[in-house]
Amino acid sequence: MGRKPCCQKVGLKKGAWTAEEDNKLKNFILTNGHCCWRALPKLAGLLRCGKSCRLRWTNYLRPDLKRGFLSEDEEKIVIDLHAKLGNRWSKIASHLPGRTDNEIKNHWNTHIKKKLRNMGIDPLVHNPLPPTTTTPPPLQEQTQNPVAGQELLSDSVDQNKETETSMQSTITEGKDEDKNMASSSLMEVSNEFCIDETPVILPHEILVPSSPSSSYILEDLQCLT
DNA sequence: AATCAGGTCAACCGCGCGTCC
DNA sequence: TGGACGCGCGGTTGACCTGAT
């Protein structure tokens, strides 16, 4: 059918934002709120499309944003939630106040994935990786079929029931996810979660008390039901 | 000091979903 | 009921940074 572009591409700026643009956007939203992203750039006097403004605001300018490394607790929450929710970065981000989906996605792709692999965990399905005597088969369709991996996990599921049931039992969302027991394997190996491999977080870098995990998770999981 | 490779992250793009008419 | 529209999401890109050679 041919979708209309989200904005008139002609005459609109792209690329990195300048400090001036940041100020305009920030000031406008702080004083007027963002009623309608599509109309906002014009009202704020910006040559950007609404989408770009929304992204800039949510990922960078929002006053409640935290910057810098994710703490170890935050990382654990991310890993745990990823095991349950998959690549739903916005959902995951909603459990980490001050963090954005983009930030978490980036952090996952650049840090956590690598860390999990080093720990012998497949970051896609949170299964233990097969012994790497040869190069792993190309993707093994794991991405496409997480359930296949889940079935392999039935043993470890039982081992972790006590830990898991409180959270897992509340998940009833969606076809695949409610069956997603991949997190069980995560739990199984997460006892070995190697602190040594995580960046050292200095006390002044920790901006939030480190115990939001379970309550947030439970809240959201209840929302999912 | 220069070059290269790999890593990081802000921003863009396209699609799907929900809402409205 | 179905098309148009706006928003949000996830994947991808590309510029910049940093460390190795």
CSV table of N, CA, C and O in Angstrom, one decimal, chain A residues 54-128:
chain,number,residue,atom,x,y,z
A,54,ARG,N,11.7,12.3,19.6
A,54,ARG,CA,11.3,11.3,20.7
A,54,ARG,C,12.5,10.5,21.1
A,54,ARG,O,12.7,10.3,22.3
A,55,LEU,N,13.2,10.0,20.1
A,55,LEU,CA,14.4,9.2,20.4
A,55,LEU,C,15.4,10.0,21.3
A,55,LEU,O,16.0,9.5,22.2
A,56,ARG,N,15.6,11.2,20.8
A,56,ARG,CA,16.6,12.0,21.5
A,56,ARG,C,16.2,12.2,23.0
A,56,ARG,O,17.0,12.2,23.9
A,57,TRP,N,14.9,12.5,23.1
A,57,TRP,CA,14.4,12.8,24.5
A,57,TRP,C,14.5,11.5,25.3
A,57,TRP,O,15.0,11.6,26.4
A,58,THR,N,14.0,10.5,24.8
A,58,THR,CA,13.9,9.3,25.7
A,58,THR,C,15.3,8.7,25.9
A,58,THR,O,15.5,8.1,27.0
A,59,ASN,N,16.2,8.8,25.0
A,59,ASN,CA,17.5,8.1,25.2
A,59,ASN,C,18.6,9.0,25.7
A,59,ASN,O,19.6,8.5,26.1
A,60,TYR,N,18.3,10.3,25.7
A,60,TYR,CA,19.4,11.2,26.1
A,60,TYR,C,19.0,12.3,27.0
A,60,TYR,O,19.8,12.7,28.0
A,61,LEU,N,17.9,13.0,26.7
A,61,LEU,CA,17.7,14.2,27.4
A,61,LEU,C,16.8,14.1,28.6
A,61,LEU,O,16.8,15.0,29.5
A,62,ARG,N,16.0,13.0,28.7
A,62,ARG,CA,15.1,12.9,29.9
A,62,ARG,C,15.9,13.1,31.2
A,62,ARG,O,17.0,12.6,31.4
A,63,PRO,N,15.4,14.0,32.0
A,63,PRO,CA,16.1,14.3,33.3
A,63,PRO,C,16.3,13.1,34.2
A,63,PRO,O,17.2,13.1,35.0
A,64,ASP,N,15.5,12.1,34.1
A,64,ASP,CA,15.6,11.0,35.1
A,64,ASP,C,16.5,9.9,34.6
A,64,ASP,O,16.6,8.9,35.2
A,65,LEU,N,17.2,10.2,33.5
A,65,LEU,CA,18.1,9.2,33.0
A,65,LEU,C,19.4,9.0,33.8
A,65,LEU,O,20.0,10.0,34.3
A,66,LYS,N,19.8,7.8,34.0
A,66,LYS,CA,21.1,7.5,34.5
A,66,LYS,C,22.0,7.3,33.4
A,66,LYS,O,21.7,6.8,32.3
A,67,ARG,N,23.3,7.6,33.6
A,67,ARG,CA,24.3,7.4,32.5
A,67,ARG,C,25.3,6.5,33.1
A,67,ARG,O,25.4,6.3,34.3
A,68,GLY,N,26.1,5.9,32.2
A,68,GLY,CA,27.2,5.1,32.7
A,68,GLY,C,26.9,3.6,32.8
A,68,GLY,O,25.8,3.2,32.4
A,69,PHE,N,27.9,2.9,33.2
A,69,PHE,CA,27.8,1.4,33.3
A,69,PHE,C,26.5,0.9,34.0
A,69,PHE,O,26.1,1.6,35.0
A,70,LEU,N,26.0,-0.2,33.6
A,70,LEU,CA,25.0,-0.8,34.4
A,70,LEU,C,25.7,-1.5,35.6
A,70,LEU,O,26.7,-2.0,35.4
A,71,SER,N,25.0,-1.4,36.7
A,71,SER,CA,25.6,-2.0,37.9
A,71,SER,C,25.4,-3.5,37.7
A,71,SER,O,24.7,-4.0,36.8
A,72,GLU,N,26.1,-4.3,38.5
A,72,GLU,CA,26.0,-5.7,38.4
A,72,GLU,C,24.6,-6.2,38.7
A,72,GLU,O,24.1,-7.1,38.0
A,73,ASP,N,23.9,-5.6,39.6
A,73,ASP,CA,22.5,-5.9,39.9
A,73,ASP,C,21.7,-5.7,38.6
A,73,ASP,O,20.8,-6.5,38.3
A,74,GLU,N,21.9,-4.5,38.1
A,74,GLU,CA,21.1,-4.2,36.9
A,74,GLU,C,21.4,-5.2,35.7
A,74,GLU,O,20.5,-5.7,35.1
A,75,GLU,N,22.6,-5.6,35.6
A,75,GLU,CA,23.0,-6.6,34.6
A,75,GLU,C,22.3,-7.9,34.8
A,75,GLU,O,21.7,-8.5,33.9
A,76,LYS,N,22.2,-8.3,36.1
A,76,LYS,CA,21.6,-9.5,36.4
A,76,LYS,C,20.1,-9.5,36.1
A,76,LYS,O,19.5,-10.4,35.6
A,77,ILE,N,19.5,-8.3,36.4
A,77,ILE,CA,18.1,-8.1,36.1
A,77,ILE,C,17.9,-8.2,34.6
A,77,ILE,O,17.0,-8.9,34.1
A,78,VAL,N,18.8,-7.6,33.8
A,78,VAL,CA,18.7,-7.6,32.4
A,78,VAL,C,18.7,-9.1,31.9
A,78,VAL,O,17.9,-9.5,31.1
A,79,ILE,N,19.7,-9.8,32.4
A,79,ILE,CA,19.9,-11.2,31.9
A,79,ILE,C,18.7,-12.0,32.3
A,79,ILE,O,18.2,-12.8,31.4
A,80,ASP,N,18.2,-11.8,33.5
A,80,ASP,CA,17.1,-12.6,33.9
A,80,ASP,C,15.9,-12.3,33.1
A,80,ASP,O,15.1,-13.2,32.6
A,81,LEU,N,15.6,-11.0,32.9
A,81,LEU,CA,14.4,-10.6,32.1
A,81,LEU,C,14.6,-11.0,30.7
A,81,LEU,O,13.6,-11.4,30.0
A,82,HIS,N,15.8,-11.0,30.2
A,82,HIS,CA,16.0,-11.4,28.8
A,82,HIS,C,15.6,-12.9,28.6
A,82,HIS,O,15.1,-13.3,27.6
A,83,ALA,N,16.0,-13.6,29.6
A,83,ALA,CA,15.7,-15.1,29.5
A,83,ALA,C,14.2,-15.3,29.5
A,83,ALA,O,13.7,-16.2,28.9
A,84,LYS,N,13.4,-14.4,30.1
A,84,LYS,CA,12.0,-14.6,30.2
A,84,LYS,C,11.3,-13.9,29.1
A,84,LYS,O,10.3,-14.4,28.5
A,85,LEU,N,11.8,-12.7,28.7
A,85,LEU,CA,11.0,-11.9,27.7
A,85,LEU,C,11.6,-11.9,26.4
A,85,LEU,O,11.0,-11.4,25.4
A,86,GLY,N,12.9,-12.3,26.2
A,86,GLY,CA,13.5,-12.2,24.9
A,86,GLY,C,14.0,-10.8,24.7
A,86,GLY,O,14.2,-10.0,25.6
A,87,ASN,N,14.0,-10.4,23.4
A,87,ASN,CA,14.5,-9.1,23.0
A,87,ASN,C,13.5,-8.0,23.2
A,87,ASN,O,13.4,-7.1,22.4
A,88,ARG,N,12.8,-8.0,24.2
A,88,ARG,CA,11.8,-7.0,24.5
A,88,ARG,C,12.5,-5.9,25.3
A,88,ARG,O,12.2,-5.8,26.5
A,89,TRP,N,13.3,-5.1,24.7
A,89,TRP,CA,14.2,-4.2,25.4
A,89,TRP,C,13.4,-3.2,26.2
A,89,TRP,O,13.8,-2.8,27.3
A,90,SER,N,12.3,-2.8,25.6
A,90,SER,CA,11.5,-1.7,26.3
A,90,SER,C,10.9,-2.3,27.6
A,90,SER,O,10.8,-1.6,28.6
A,91,LYS,N,10.5,-3.5,27.5
A,91,LYS,CA,9.9,-4.2,28.7
A,91,LYS,C,11.0,-4.3,29.8
A,91,LYS,O,10.8,-4.0,30.9
A,92,ILE,N,12.2,-4.8,29.3
A,92,ILE,CA,13.3,-4.9,30.2
A,92,ILE,C,13.7,-3.6,30.8
A,92,ILE,O,13.9,-3.5,32.0
A,93,ALA,N,13.7,-2.6,30.0
A,93,ALA,CA,14.1,-1.2,30.4
A,93,ALA,C,13.1,-0.7,31.5
A,93,ALA,O,13.5,0.0,32.4
A,94,SER,N,11.9,-1.1,31.4
A,94,SER,CA,10.9,-0.6,32.3
A,94,SER,C,11.1,-1.1,33.7
A,94,SER,O,10.6,-0.5,34.7
A,95,HIS,N,12.0,-2.1,33.9
A,95,HIS,CA,12.3,-2.6,35.2
A,95,HIS,C,13.6,-1.9,35.8
A,95,HIS,O,13.9,-2.1,36.9
A,96,LEU,N,14.2,-1.1,34.9
A,96,LEU,CA,15.4,-0.5,35.3
A,96,LEU,C,15.2,1.0,35.2
A,96,LEU,O,15.5,1.6,34.2
A,97,PRO,N,14.8,1.7,36.3
A,97,PRO,CA,14.5,3.1,36.3
A,97,PRO,C,15.7,3.9,35.8
A,97,PRO,O,16.8,3.6,36.3
A,98,GLY,N,15.5,4.8,34.9
A,98,GLY,CA,16.6,5.6,34.4
A,98,GLY,C,17.4,5.0,33.3
A,98,GLY,O,18.4,5.6,32.8
A,99,ARG,N,17.0,3.8,32.9
A,99,ARG,CA,17.7,3.1,31.8
A,99,ARG,C,16.8,3.1,30.6
A,99,ARG,O,15.6,2.9,30.7
A,100,THR,N,17.3,3.2,29.4
A,100,THR,CA,16.5,3.2,28.2
A,100,THR,C,16.7,1.8,27.5
A,100,THR,O,17.7,1.1,27.7
A,101,ASP,N,15.7,1.6,26.7
A,101,ASP,CA,15.8,0.3,25.9
A,101,ASP,C,17.0,0.3,25.0
A,101,ASP,O,17.7,-0.7,24.9
A,102,ASN,N,17.3,1.4,24.4
A,102,ASN,CA,18.4,1.5,23.6
A,102,ASN,C,19.7,1.2,24.3
A,102,ASN,O,20.6,0.5,23.8
A,103,GLU,N,19.8,1.8,25.5
A,103,GLU,CA,21.0,1.6,26.3
A,103,GLU,C,21.2,0.2,26.7
A,103,GLU,O,22.3,-0.4,26.6
A,104,ILE,N,20.1,-0.4,27.1
A,104,ILE,CA,20.1,-1.8,27.5
A,104,ILE,C,20.5,-2.7,26.3
A,104,ILE,O,21.3,-3.7,26.4
A,105,LYS,N,19.8,-2.4,25.2
A,105,LYS,CA,20.1,-3.2,24.0
A,105,LYS,C,21.6,-3.1,23.6
A,105,LYS,O,22.2,-4.2,23.3
A,106,ASN,N,22.1,-1.9,23.6
A,106,ASN,CA,23.5,-1.8,23.3
A,106,ASN,C,24.4,-2.5,24.3
A,106,ASN,O,25.3,-3.2,23.9
A,107,HIS,N,24.0,-2.4,25.6
A,107,HIS,CA,24.9,-3.0,26.6
A,107,HIS,C,24.8,-4.5,26.5
A,107,HIS,O,25.8,-5.2,26.6
A,108,TRP,N,23.6,-5.0,26.1
A,108,TRP,CA,23.5,-6.4,25.9
A,108,TRP,C,24.4,-6.9,24.8
A,108,TRP,O,25.1,-7.9,24.9
A,109,ASN,N,24.3,-6.2,23.7
A,109,ASN,CA,25.0,-6.6,22.5
A,109,ASN,C,26.5,-6.5,22.6
A,109,ASN,O,27.3,-7.3,22.0
A,110,THR,N,27.0,-5.5,23.4
A,110,THR,CA,28.4,-5.3,23.5
A,110,THR,C,29.0,-5.9,24.7
A,110,THR,O,30.2,-6.4,24.6
A,111,HIS,N,28.3,-6.0,25.8
A,111,HIS,CA,29.0,-6.6,27.0
A,111,HIS,C,28.4,-7.9,27.4
A,111,HIS,O,29.1,-8.9,27.6
A,112,ILE,N,27.1,-7.9,27.6
A,112,ILE,CA,26.5,-9.1,28.3
A,112,ILE,C,26.6,-10.3,27.4
A,112,ILE,O,27.0,-11.4,27.9
A,113,LYS,N,26.3,-10.2,26.1
A,113,LYS,CA,26.4,-11.3,25.2
A,113,LYS,C,27.8,-11.9,25.3
A,113,LYS,O,27.9,-13.2,25.4
A,114,LYS,N,28.8,-11.1,25.3
A,114,LYS,CA,30.2,-11.6,25.3
A,114,LYS,C,30.4,-12.3,26.6
A,114,LYS,O,31.0,-13.4,26.7
A,115,LYS,N,30.0,-11.7,27.7
A,115,LYS,CA,30.2,-12.2,29.0
A,115,LYS,C,29.5,-13.6,29.1
A,115,LYS,O,30.1,-14.6,29.6
A,116,LEU,N,28.3,-13.7,28.6
A,116,LEU,CA,27.6,-15.0,28.7
A,116,LEU,C,28.3,-16.1,27.9
A,116,LEU,O,28.5,-17.2,28.3
A,117,ARG,N,28.8,-15.7,26.8
A,117,ARG,CA,29.5,-16.6,25.9
A,117,ARG,C,30.8,-17.1,26.7
A,117,ARG,O,31.1,-18.3,26.6
A,118,ASN,N,31.4,-16.2,27.3
A,118,ASN,CA,32.7,-16.6,28.0
A,118,ASN,C,32.3,-17.5,29.1
A,118,ASN,O,33.1,-18.4,29.5
A,119,MET,N,31.1,-17.4,29.6
A,119,MET,CA,30.7,-18.3,30.7
A,119,MET,C,30.1,-19.6,30.2
A,119,MET,O,29.6,-20.4,31.0
A,120,GLY,N,30.1,-19.7,28.9
A,120,GLY,CA,29.5,-20.9,28.3
A,120,GLY,C,28.0,-20.9,28.2
A,120,GLY,O,27.4,-22.0,28.2
A,121,ILE,N,27.5,-19.8,28.1
A,121,ILE,CA,26.0,-19.7,28.0
A,121,ILE,C,25.6,-19.1,26.7
A,121,ILE,O,26.2,-18.1,26.3
A,122,ASP,N,24.7,-19.7,26.0
A,122,ASP,CA,24.2,-19.2,24.8
A,122,ASP,C,23.3,-18.0,25.1
A,122,ASP,O,22.2,-18.1,25.7
A,123,PRO,N,23.7,-16.8,24.7
A,123,PRO,CA,22.9,-15.6,25.1
A,123,PRO,C,21.6,-15.5,24.4
A,123,PRO,O,20.7,-14.8,24.8
A,124,LEU,N,21.4,-16.3,23.3
A,124,LEU,CA,20.2,-16.3,22.6
A,124,LEU,C,19.1,-17.0,23.4
A,124,LEU,O,17.9,-16.5,23.5
A,125,VAL,N,19.4,-18.2,23.9
A,125,VAL,CA,18.4,-19.0,24.6
A,125,VAL,C,18.7,-19.3,26.0
A,125,VAL,O,18.0,-19.9,26.7
A,126,HIS,N,19.9,-18.7,26.5
A,126,HIS,CA,20.3,-18.9,27.9
A,126,HIS,C,20.5,-20.4,28.2
A,126,HIS,O,20.3,-20.8,29.3
A,127,ASN,N,20.9,-21.1,27.2
A,127,ASN,CA,21.3,-22.5,27.4
A,127,ASN,C,22.8,-22.6,27.6
A,127,ASN,O,23.5,-21.8,27.0
A,128,PRO,N,23.2,-23.6,28.3
A,128,PRO,CA,24.7,-23.8,28.2
A,128,PRO,C,25.1,-24.1,26.8
A,128,PRO,O,24.4,-24.8,26.1
